[in-house]
CSV table of C-alpha atoms in Angstrom, one decimal:
chain,number,residue,atom,x,y,z
A,1,UNK,CA,-0.7,-119.0,57.8
A,2,UNK,CA,-3.2,-121.9,56.7
A,3,UNK,CA,-6.5,-121.3,54.5
A,4,UNK,CA,-8.2,-124.1,54.8
A,5,UNK,CA,-12.3,-125.1,54.0
A,6,UNK,CA,-14.4,-128.0,55.3
A,7,UNK,CA,-16.1,-129.9,52.5
A,8,UNK,CA,-17.5,-133.1,54.6
A,9,UNK,CA,-17.1,-134.5,57.8
A,10,UNK,CA,-13.5,-135.8,56.9
A,11,UNK,CA,-13.0,-134.2,53.7
A,12,UNK,CA,-11.2,-130.5,53.4
A,13,UNK,CA,-10.1,-128.3,50.7
A,14,UNK,CA,-6.5,-127.7,51.3
A,15,UNK,CA,-5.9,-125.3,48.2
A,16,UNK,CA,-4.4,-122.2,47.1
A,17,UNK,CA,-5.6,-119.1,44.8
A,18,UNK,CA,-3.1,-117.6,43.0
A,19,UNK,CA,-4.1,-113.8,41.7
A,20,UNK,CA,0.0,-113.3,40.4
A,21,UNK,CA,-0.3,-115.1,37.4
A,22,UNK,CA,-1.6,-113.5,34.4
A,23,UNK,CA,-1.6,-116.1,31.9
A,24,UNK,CA,-2.9,-119.9,32.3
A,25,UNK,CA,-0.3,-122.3,30.3
A,26,UNK,CA,1.4,-119.3,29.4
A,27,UNK,CA,-1.2,-118.9,26.9
A,28,UNK,CA,-4.8,-118.0,28.3
A,29,UNK,CA,-5.6,-114.2,30.6
A,30,UNK,CA,-6.6,-115.1,33.5
A,31,UNK,CA,-8.0,-111.6,34.7
A,32,UNK,CA,-9.9,-113.4,37.9
A,33,UNK,CA,-6.9,-115.3,38.8
A,34,UNK,CA,-7.1,-119.4,39.4
A,35,UNK,CA,-7.4,-121.8,42.0
A,36,UNK,CA,-5.6,-124.9,42.5
A,37,UNK,CA,-7.7,-127.7,44.4
A,38,UNK,CA,-6.1,-130.3,46.1
A,39,UNK,CA,-8.4,-132.2,49.1
A,40,UNK,CA,-7.5,-133.9,52.2
A,41,UNK,CA,-9.5,-136.9,53.0
A,42,UNK,CA,-8.9,-137.1,57.3
A,43,UNK,CA,-9.7,-141.0,57.6
A,44,UNK,CA,-8.2,-143.9,59.6
A,45,UNK,CA,-5.5,-143.6,56.6
A,46,UNK,CA,-5.2,-139.7,55.8
A,47,UNK,CA,-4.8,-139.0,51.7
A,48,UNK,CA,-3.9,-136.0,50.0
A,49,UNK,CA,-5.7,-135.7,46.8
A,50,UNK,CA,-3.6,-134.3,44.1
A,51,UNK,CA,-0.7,-131.3,44.9
A,52,UNK,CA,-0.5,-127.3,43.6
A,53,UNK,CA,1.5,-125.5,41.6
A,54,UNK,CA,5.0,-124.3,42.8
A,55,UNK,CA,3.9,-121.2,43.2
A,56,UNK,CA,1.4,-122.0,45.7
A,57,UNK,CA,3.5,-124.8,47.5
A,58,UNK,CA,4.1,-123.0,50.5
A,59,UNK,CA,0.1,-122.7,51.1
A,60,UNK,CA,-0.2,-126.1,50.7
A,61,UNK,CA,2.2,-126.8,53.2
A,62,UNK,CA,0.6,-124.7,55.7
A,63,UNK,CA,-2.5,-126.3,55.0
A,64,UNK,CA,-1.4,-129.7,55.5
A,65,UNK,CA,0.2,-128.8,58.4
A,66,UNK,CA,-2.6,-127.4,60.0
A,67,UNK,CA,-5.2,-129.8,59.3
A,68,UNK,CA,-3.3,-133.4,59.7
A,69,UNK,CA,-2.7,-131.8,63.0
A,70,UNK,CA,0.4,-133.6,64.0
A,71,UNK,CA,-1.2,-136.6,62.2
A,72,UNK,CA,1.3,-138.6,59.2
A,73,UNK,CA,0.3,-138.2,55.5
A,74,UNK,CA,-0.5,-141.4,55.0
A,75,UNK,CA,-1.1,-141.3,50.9
A,76,UNK,CA,-0.5,-138.8,48.2
A,77,UNK,CA,-3.0,-139.3,45.4
A,78,UNK,CA,-2.6,-138.0,41.8
A,79,UNK,CA,-5.2,-138.0,39.7
A,80,UNK,CA,-3.3,-135.7,36.8
A,81,UNK,CA,0.2,-134.9,37.0
A,82,UNK,CA,0.3,-131.8,35.2
A,83,UNK,CA,2.5,-129.8,36.9
A,84,UNK,CA,0.0,-126.9,38.2
A,85,UNK,CA,-1.2,-130.0,40.0
A,86,UNK,CA,2.0,-132.2,41.2
A,87,UNK,CA,4.4,-129.8,41.0
A,88,UNK,CA,4.8,-129.9,44.6
A,89,UNK,CA,4.6,-133.2,44.8
A,90,UNK,CA,8.5,-133.5,45.8
A,91,UNK,CA,8.5,-130.9,48.5
A,92,UNK,CA,5.4,-133.0,50.0
A,93,UNK,CA,7.0,-136.6,50.0
A,94,UNK,CA,10.6,-135.0,51.9
A,95,UNK,CA,8.3,-133.4,54.5
A,96,UNK,CA,6.2,-136.8,54.7
A,97,UNK,CA,8.7,-139.5,53.8
A,98,UNK,CA,6.2,-142.1,54.9
A,99,UNK,CA,3.5,-141.3,52.6
A,100,UNK,CA,2.6,-143.6,50.0
A,101,UNK,CA,2.1,-142.8,46.5
A,102,UNK,CA,-0.7,-143.7,44.0
A,103,UNK,CA,-1.3,-142.7,40.8
A,104,UNK,CA,-1.7,-144.4,36.9
A,105,UNK,CA,1.7,-146.2,35.6
A,106,UNK,CA,1.7,-143.6,33.0
A,107,UNK,CA,1.7,-140.7,35.6
A,108,UNK,CA,4.5,-142.4,37.4
A,109,UNK,CA,6.5,-142.6,34.1
A,110,UNK,CA,5.8,-138.8,33.5
A,111,UNK,CA,6.9,-137.9,37.0
A,112,UNK,CA,10.6,-139.5,35.9
A,113,UNK,CA,10.3,-137.5,33.0
A,114,UNK,CA,9.8,-134.3,35.0
A,115,UNK,CA,12.6,-135.4,37.2
A,116,UNK,CA,10.6,-136.2,40.6
A,117,UNK,CA,12.2,-138.8,42.6
A,118,UNK,CA,9.6,-141.4,44.4
A,119,UNK,CA,11.6,-144.6,44.5
A,120,UNK,CA,12.1,-144.7,48.5
A,121,UNK,CA,7.8,-144.3,48.9
A,122,UNK,CA,5.9,-146.9,48.2
A,123,UNK,CA,4.1,-146.7,44.9
A,124,UNK,CA,1.1,-148.1,43.9
A,125,UNK,CA,0.0,-148.1,40.0
A,126,UNK,CA,-3.9,-147.5,40.0
A,127,UNK,CA,-6.0,-148.8,37.1
A,128,UNK,CA,-9.5,-148.6,35.8
A,129,UNK,CA,-11.5,-150.5,38.6
A,130,UNK,CA,-9.1,-150.1,41.1
A,131,UNK,CA,-10.3,-148.8,44.6
A,132,UNK,CA,-8.5,-147.7,47.6
A,133,UNK,CA,-9.7,-148.1,51.1
A,134,UNK,CA,-8.6,-145.7,53.8
A,135,UNK,CA,-11.0,-146.7,56.2
A,136,UNK,CA,-14.6,-145.3,56.3
A,137,UNK,CA,-13.7,-144.0,52.6
A,138,UNK,CA,-13.2,-145.9,49.7
A,139,UNK,CA,-12.0,-144.3,47.0
A,140,UNK,CA,-13.0,-146.0,42.9
A,141,UNK,CA,-11.0,-145.2,40.4
A,142,UNK,CA,-11.7,-144.2,36.6
A,143,UNK,CA,-9.8,-143.7,33.8
A,144,UNK,CA,-10.1,-140.6,32.0
A,145,UNK,CA,-7.8,-140.6,29.3
A,146,UNK,CA,-7.1,-137.0,27.2
A,147,UNK,CA,-9.6,-135.2,29.7
A,148,UNK,CA,-7.3,-133.6,29.0
A,149,UNK,CA,-3.6,-135.5,29.4
A,150,UNK,CA,-3.5,-139.4,28.7
A,151,UNK,CA,-2.5,-140.4,32.1
A,152,UNK,CA,-5.5,-138.6,33.9
A,153,UNK,CA,-7.7,-140.6,36.7
A,154,UNK,CA,-10.9,-139.3,38.2
A,155,UNK,CA,-12.2,-141.4,41.8
A,156,UNK,CA,-15.5,-141.8,43.5
A,157,UNK,CA,-15.9,-141.8,47.2
A,158,UNK,CA,-18.5,-144.1,47.8
A,159,UNK,CA,-19.2,-142.9,51.2
A,160,UNK,CA,-19.6,-139.4,50.4
A,161,UNK,CA,-20.3,-139.5,46.9
A,162,UNK,CA,-17.7,-137.3,46.1
A,163,UNK,CA,-16.2,-137.4,42.5
A,164,UNK,CA,-12.7,-136.0,42.2
A,165,UNK,CA,-13.0,-135.3,39.0
A,166,UNK,CA,-9.0,-133.8,37.7
A,167,UNK,CA,-9.4,-131.1,35.2
A,168,UNK,CA,-13.2,-132.1,34.4
A,169,UNK,CA,-15.4,-129.7,35.4
A,170,UNK,CA,-13.1,-126.8,36.0
A,171,UNK,CA,-13.0,-123.4,35.8
A,172,UNK,CA,-10.6,-120.5,35.3
A,173,UNK,CA,-11.0,-117.8,38.5
A,174,UNK,CA,-9.7,-117.7,42.0
A,175,UNK,CA,-12.3,-119.1,44.5
A,176,UNK,CA,-11.6,-116.4,47.3
A,177,UNK,CA,-13.2,-117.8,50.0
A,178,UNK,CA,-16.0,-118.7,47.8
A,179,UNK,CA,-15.5,-123.0,47.7
A,180,UNK,CA,-19.0,-123.9,46.5
A,181,UNK,CA,-20.6,-123.1,43.3
A,182,UNK,CA,-23.9,-122.2,45.0
A,183,UNK,CA,-22.3,-119.7,47.1
A,184,UNK,CA,-21.6,-117.5,43.9
A,185,UNK,CA,-24.0,-116.3,41.2
A,186,UNK,CA,-22.1,-118.7,38.6
A,187,UNK,CA,-24.3,-117.9,35.8
A,188,UNK,CA,-23.4,-114.4,35.8
A,189,UNK,CA,-20.2,-114.3,37.1
A,190,UNK,CA,-18.4,-117.9,36.3
A,191,UNK,CA,-19.9,-119.4,33.1
A,192,UNK,CA,-17.8,-117.5,30.9
A,193,UNK,CA,-14.7,-118.7,32.4
A,194,UNK,CA,-15.9,-122.1,33.0
A,195,UNK,CA,-17.0,-122.3,28.7
A,196,UNK,CA,-13.5,-120.9,28.4
A,197,UNK,CA,-11.9,-123.2,30.2
A,198,UNK,CA,-13.3,-125.8,28.6
A,199,UNK,CA,-13.2,-125.0,25.3
A,200,UNK,CA,-9.5,-124.0,25.1
A,201,UNK,CA,-8.1,-127.1,27.9
A,202,UNK,CA,-10.6,-129.6,27.3
A,203,UNK,CA,-12.5,-128.5,23.8
A,204,UNK,CA,-10.9,-131.2,21.7
A,205,UNK,CA,-11.7,-133.9,23.6
A,206,UNK,CA,-15.0,-134.3,23.1
A,207,UNK,CA,-15.4,-137.9,22.7
A,208,UNK,CA,-13.2,-138.4,25.5
A,209,UNK,CA,-15.8,-136.4,27.5
A,210,UNK,CA,-18.7,-138.3,26.4
A,211,UNK,CA,-17.0,-141.5,27.6
A,212,UNK,CA,-16.6,-140.0,31.1
A,213,UNK,CA,-20.2,-138.7,31.2
A,214,UNK,CA,-21.1,-142.0,30.4
A,215,UNK,CA,-19.3,-143.6,33.2
A,216,UNK,CA,-20.3,-140.6,36.0
A,217,UNK,CA,-24.0,-141.5,34.7
A,218,UNK,CA,-23.8,-144.9,36.4
A,219,UNK,CA,-21.9,-143.1,40.0
A,220,UNK,CA,-24.5,-141.5,43.0
A,221,UNK,CA,-22.6,-138.1,42.7
A,222,UNK,CA,-23.4,-135.8,45.5
A,223,UNK,CA,-19.8,-133.6,45.1
A,224,UNK,CA,-18.1,-132.7,42.6
A,225,UNK,CA,-14.7,-131.5,43.2
A,226,UNK,CA,-12.4,-130.4,40.4
A,227,UNK,CA,-8.8,-129.4,40.3
A,228,UNK,CA,-9.7,-126.0,39.2
A,229,UNK,CA,-13.1,-123.9,40.2
A,230,UNK,CA,-15.7,-124.2,42.9
A,231,UNK,CA,-16.9,-127.7,44.2
A,232,UNK,CA,-20.5,-128.5,43.4
A,233,UNK,CA,-23.0,-129.8,46.0
A,234,UNK,CA,-26.1,-128.5,44.7
A,235,UNK,CA,-27.8,-128.6,40.9
A,236,UNK,CA,-25.0,-130.7,39.7
A,237,UNK,CA,-27.0,-131.7,36.2
A,238,UNK,CA,-26.9,-128.1,35.2
A,239,UNK,CA,-23.1,-128.4,34.9
A,240,UNK,CA,-23.0,-131.8,33.9
A,241,UNK,CA,-25.7,-130.6,31.0
A,242,UNK,CA,-23.0,-128.0,30.0
A,243,UNK,CA,-20.3,-130.5,29.5
A,244,UNK,CA,-22.8,-132.7,27.8
A,245,UNK,CA,-23.7,-129.7,25.7
A,246,UNK,CA,-20.0,-128.5,25.2
A,247,UNK,CA,-18.8,-132.0,24.6
A,248,UNK,CA,-20.8,-132.1,21.3
A,249,UNK,CA,-20.1,-129.1,20.4
A,250,UNK,CA,-24.0,-128.1,20.5
A,251,UNK,CA,-24.3,-124.0,20.7
A,252,UNK,CA,-25.8,-122.7,24.1
A,253,UNK,CA,-28.0,-120.2,22.2
A,254,UNK,CA,-29.0,-119.1,18.7
A,255,UNK,CA,-26.9,-116.4,18.2
A,256,UNK,CA,-24.1,-114.4,16.2
A,257,UNK,CA,-20.3,-113.7,16.8
A,258,UNK,CA,-19.1,-111.1,14.4
A,259,UNK,CA,-15.1,-111.5,14.4
A,260,UNK,CA,-13.6,-109.1,12.1
A,261,UNK,CA,-10.0,-107.9,11.0
A,262,UNK,CA,-9.3,-104.4,10.1
A,263,UNK,CA,-6.3,-102.3,9.2
A,264,UNK,CA,-7.8,-98.9,8.8
A,265,UNK,CA,-11.5,-99.1,10.3
A,266,UNK,CA,-13.2,-100.0,6.7
A,267,UNK,CA,-13.7,-103.8,7.9
A,268,UNK,CA,-14.5,-102.9,11.1
A,269,UNK,CA,-17.6,-100.3,9.8
A,270,UNK,CA,-18.9,-103.2,7.4
A,271,UNK,CA,-18.9,-105.5,10.9
A,272,UNK,CA,-20.7,-102.6,13.0
A,273,UNK,CA,-23.3,-101.9,9.9
A,274,UNK,CA,-23.7,-105.8,9.8
A,275,UNK,CA,-24.3,-105.8,13.4
A,276,UNK,CA,-27.2,-103.3,13.2
A,277,UNK,CA,-28.7,-105.3,10.3
A,278,UNK,CA,-28.7,-108.3,12.2
A,279,UNK,CA,-30.3,-106.9,15.1
A,280,UNK,CA,-32.9,-105.3,12.6
A,281,UNK,CA,-33.6,-109.1,11.6
A,282,UNK,CA,-34.4,-109.8,15.1
A,283,UNK,CA,-31.3,-111.5,15.8
A,284,UNK,CA,-30.9,-111.2,19.4
A,285,UNK,CA,-27.7,-112.2,20.2
A,286,UNK,CA,-24.9,-110.5,18.5
A,287,UNK,CA,-21.5,-110.1,19.4
A,288,UNK,CA,-18.5,-108.2,17.5
A,289,UNK,CA,-15.6,-108.5,18.4
A,290,UNK,CA,-11.6,-107.7,17.0
A,291,UNK,CA,-9.2,-110.6,16.3
A,292,UNK,CA,-6.4,-108.0,17.1
A,293,UNK,CA,-7.5,-107.1,20.1
A,294,UNK,CA,-9.7,-110.2,21.7
A,295,UNK,CA,-7.5,-113.0,22.7
A,296,UNK,CA,-8.5,-115.9,20.8
A,297,UNK,CA,-9.5,-117.8,23.8
A,298,UNK,CA,-12.4,-115.8,24.1
A,299,UNK,CA,-13.2,-116.1,20.6
A,300,UNK,CA,-13.2,-119.5,21.1
A,301,UNK,CA,-15.4,-119.2,24.0
A,302,UNK,CA,-17.9,-116.9,21.8
A,303,UNK,CA,-17.6,-119.7,18.9
A,304,UNK,CA,-18.6,-122.4,21.2
A,305,UNK,CA,-21.6,-120.4,23.0
A,306,UNK,CA,-23.4,-119.2,19.7
A,307,UNK,CA,-24.7,-121.0,16.4
A,308,UNK,CA,-23.2,-118.8,13.6
A,309,UNK,CA,-20.4,-117.2,13.3
A,310,UNK,CA,-19.3,-114.4,10.6
A,311,UNK,CA,-15.8,-114.0,9.6
A,312,UNK,CA,-14.8,-110.1,8.3
A,313,UNK,CA,-11.2,-110.4,7.1
A,314,UNK,CA,-8.7,-108.6,4.9
A,315,UNK,CA,-6.0,-110.1,3.2
A,316,UNK,CA,-2.4,-109.7,3.9
A,317,UNK,CA,0.6,-110.9,2.3
A,318,UNK,CA,-1.4,-112.5,0.0
A,319,UNK,CA,-3.2,-114.8,2.6
A,320,UNK,CA,-5.2,-113.8,5.6
A,321,UNK,CA,-4.7,-111.5,8.5
A,322,UNK,CA,-2.5,-113.1,10.5
A,323,UNK,CA,-4.9,-113.0,14.1
A,324,UNK,CA,-7.7,-113.9,12.0
A,325,UNK,CA,-5.4,-116.6,10.6
A,326,UNK,CA,-4.5,-117.7,14.2
A,327,UNK,CA,-8.8,-118.2,15.3
A,328,UNK,CA,-9.0,-120.6,12.1
A,329,UNK,CA,-6.1,-122.4,13.4
A,330,UNK,CA,-7.6,-122.5,16.6
A,331,UNK,CA,-10.9,-123.7,15.6
A,332,UNK,CA,-8.9,-126.6,13.7
A,333,UNK,CA,-6.5,-127.6,16.4
A,334,UNK,CA,-9.8,-127.8,19.3
A,335,UNK,CA,-11.9,-129.5,16.3
A,336,UNK,CA,-14.8,-127.4,16.0
A,337,UNK,CA,-17.5,-128.8,14.8
A,338,UNK,CA,-21.2,-128.0,13.3
A,339,UNK,CA,-21.4,-124.1,13.3
A,340,UNK,CA,-22.8,-122.0,10.7
A,341,UNK,CA,-20.5,-119.3,8.8
A,342,UNK,CA,-20.5,-116.4,6.7
A,343,UNK,CA,-17.8,-114.7,5.3
A,344,UNK,CA,-17.3,-111.0,4.2
A,345,UNK,CA,-13.9,-110.1,2.9
A,346,UNK,CA,-12.5,-106.6,1.9
A,347,UNK,CA,-9.5,-105.6,-0.4
A,348,UNK,CA,-8.3,-102.9,-2.4
A,349,UNK,CA,-6.6,-105.3,-5.1
A,350,UNK,CA,-5.9,-108.6,-5.6
A,351,UNK,CA,-8.2,-109.7,-2.5
A,352,UNK,CA,-8.1,-113.7,-1.6
A,353,UNK,CA,-8.6,-113.9,2.2
A,354,UNK,CA,-12.4,-114.6,1.3
A,355,UNK,CA,-11.3,-117.8,-0.7
A,356,UNK,CA,-9.0,-118.8,1.8
A,357,UNK,CA,-11.4,-118.3,5.2
A,358,UNK,CA,-14.0,-120.3,3.2
A,359,UNK,CA,-12.0,-123.3,2.7
A,360,UNK,CA,-10.6,-123.3,5.9
A,361,UNK,CA,-14.1,-123.4,7.3
A,362,UNK,CA,-15.1,-126.2,5.1
A,363,UNK,CA,-12.6,-128.1,6.4
A,364,UNK,CA,-14.0,-128.2,9.7
A,365,UNK,CA,-17.0,-131.1,10.4
A,366,UNK,CA,-20.2,-130.1,10.1
A,367,UNK,CA,-19.3,-126.6,9.3
A,368,UNK,CA,-21.1,-124.9,6.7
A,369,UNK,CA,-20.8,-121.5,5.0
A,370,UNK,CA,-24.0,-119.3,4.0
A,371,UNK,CA,-24.1,-118.1,0.3
A,372,UNK,CA,-23.3,-115.6,-0.9
A,373,UNK,CA,-20.0,-114.2,0.6
A,374,UNK,CA,-19.5,-110.6,0.3
A,375,UNK,CA,-16.7,-109.1,-1.0
A,376,UNK,CA,-15.9,-105.2,-0.5
A,377,UNK,CA,-13.3,-102.9,-2.6
A,378,UNK,CA,-11.4,-101.0,0.1
A,379,UNK,CA,-14.4,-99.4,2.0
A,380,UNK,CA,-18.8,-99.9,2.2
A,381,UNK,CA,-20.7,-98.4,-0.1
A,382,UNK,CA,-24.4,-98.2,-0.9
A,383,UNK,CA,-24.1,-101.2,-2.7
A,384,UNK,CA,-21.9,-102.8,-0.2
A,385,UNK,CA,-25.0,-102.2,2.2
A,386,UNK,CA,-27.7,-104.0,0.3
A,387,UNK,CA,-25.1,-106.8,0.1
A,388,UNK,CA,-25.1,-106.6,3.8
A,389,UNK,CA,-28.6,-106.6,4.3
A,390,UNK,CA,-29.1,-109.5,1.9
A,391,UNK,CA,-26.6,-111.6,4.3
A,392,UNK,CA,-28.1,-110.4,7.4
A,393,UNK,CA,-31.7,-112.2,5.8
A,394,UNK,CA,-29.7,-115.0,5.2
A,395,UNK,CA,-28.5,-115.3,8.8
A,396,UNK,CA,-31.3,-114.5,10.3
A,397,UNK,CA,-33.4,-117.1,8.4
A,398,UNK,CA,-30.5,-119.8,9.1
A,399,UNK,CA,-30.9,-118.9,13.3
A,400,UNK,CA,-34.7,-119.3,12.7
């Protein structure tokens, strides 16, 4: 059974929604599912722009058969050949043996590594500035290396002003019939997933995203068609602005994430007391999360969103409590920069977490640790409350 949507007179969404996969890339939780977007241009020549994950292949084939209406498929264009977009390629080529394949030279090498057989199909290797004319529509290609794989291309349709942006401008979440960003309350229902997608999938490559944004600034873009999430046809500057902020690691708003690691509840109690103190100091955005029960992708989302982070942790086996260590490792791996931290450690004997957490933070570009750090011994005392008050004052002043 087909399920397609019309975007413009000759452009159709022929992708699929996935509510069965629970972990994107087998790492990141996606409780709202995910979409695999593929697009079909019906011109003098027809072109399928990307395929879908193997799990959604049958839906793609049904959509193509319906929308082509008996016509041949002339081209398959691969902007990004990661398996969630290219895994169905072989089945599509087998069904449409006359189809030609267009992709970057590196994408063709990757396809061979994954075992795809394109030898009997005409191949066109695309590079920066190349064009593909389909009749009324001409696609011009631009390289976007490391957004977020090295072989990535984006393309611009000079007729409609559509930018086919590969994984850029994507988001977690299944579309469930609502294809366009203006058909949903994006701020309320999608922004967190969009930010979490960006920081965890693309976040390390901010410099490369800035390069892509500069290329996009020279185009008259009227549509943004990503490989995941809604299509943008209104208020494009809103989402382009978010990508500009995120790719520079500029916080969206002043506020504090208190990320705590607590074994028996005492560090958690201190984290909650600090949250109260911060709100009393006039800090309106305070988020408290347990690193043991909050997936690190959500922690990174809040770290990108807010200006300040408090690491409240305990010593474990002479080092940092493992979930907190994983959070710190993700910050490093994703290239976090330009955040202000505060350290709160707790230990009954031989505490070491405070110094280790501070050292990890100081290794991040543009990140600093507010003084003084707090060192509790087993549980919060009256003296500890006074320390928390001083720390809350210092964080509030830093935010102002």
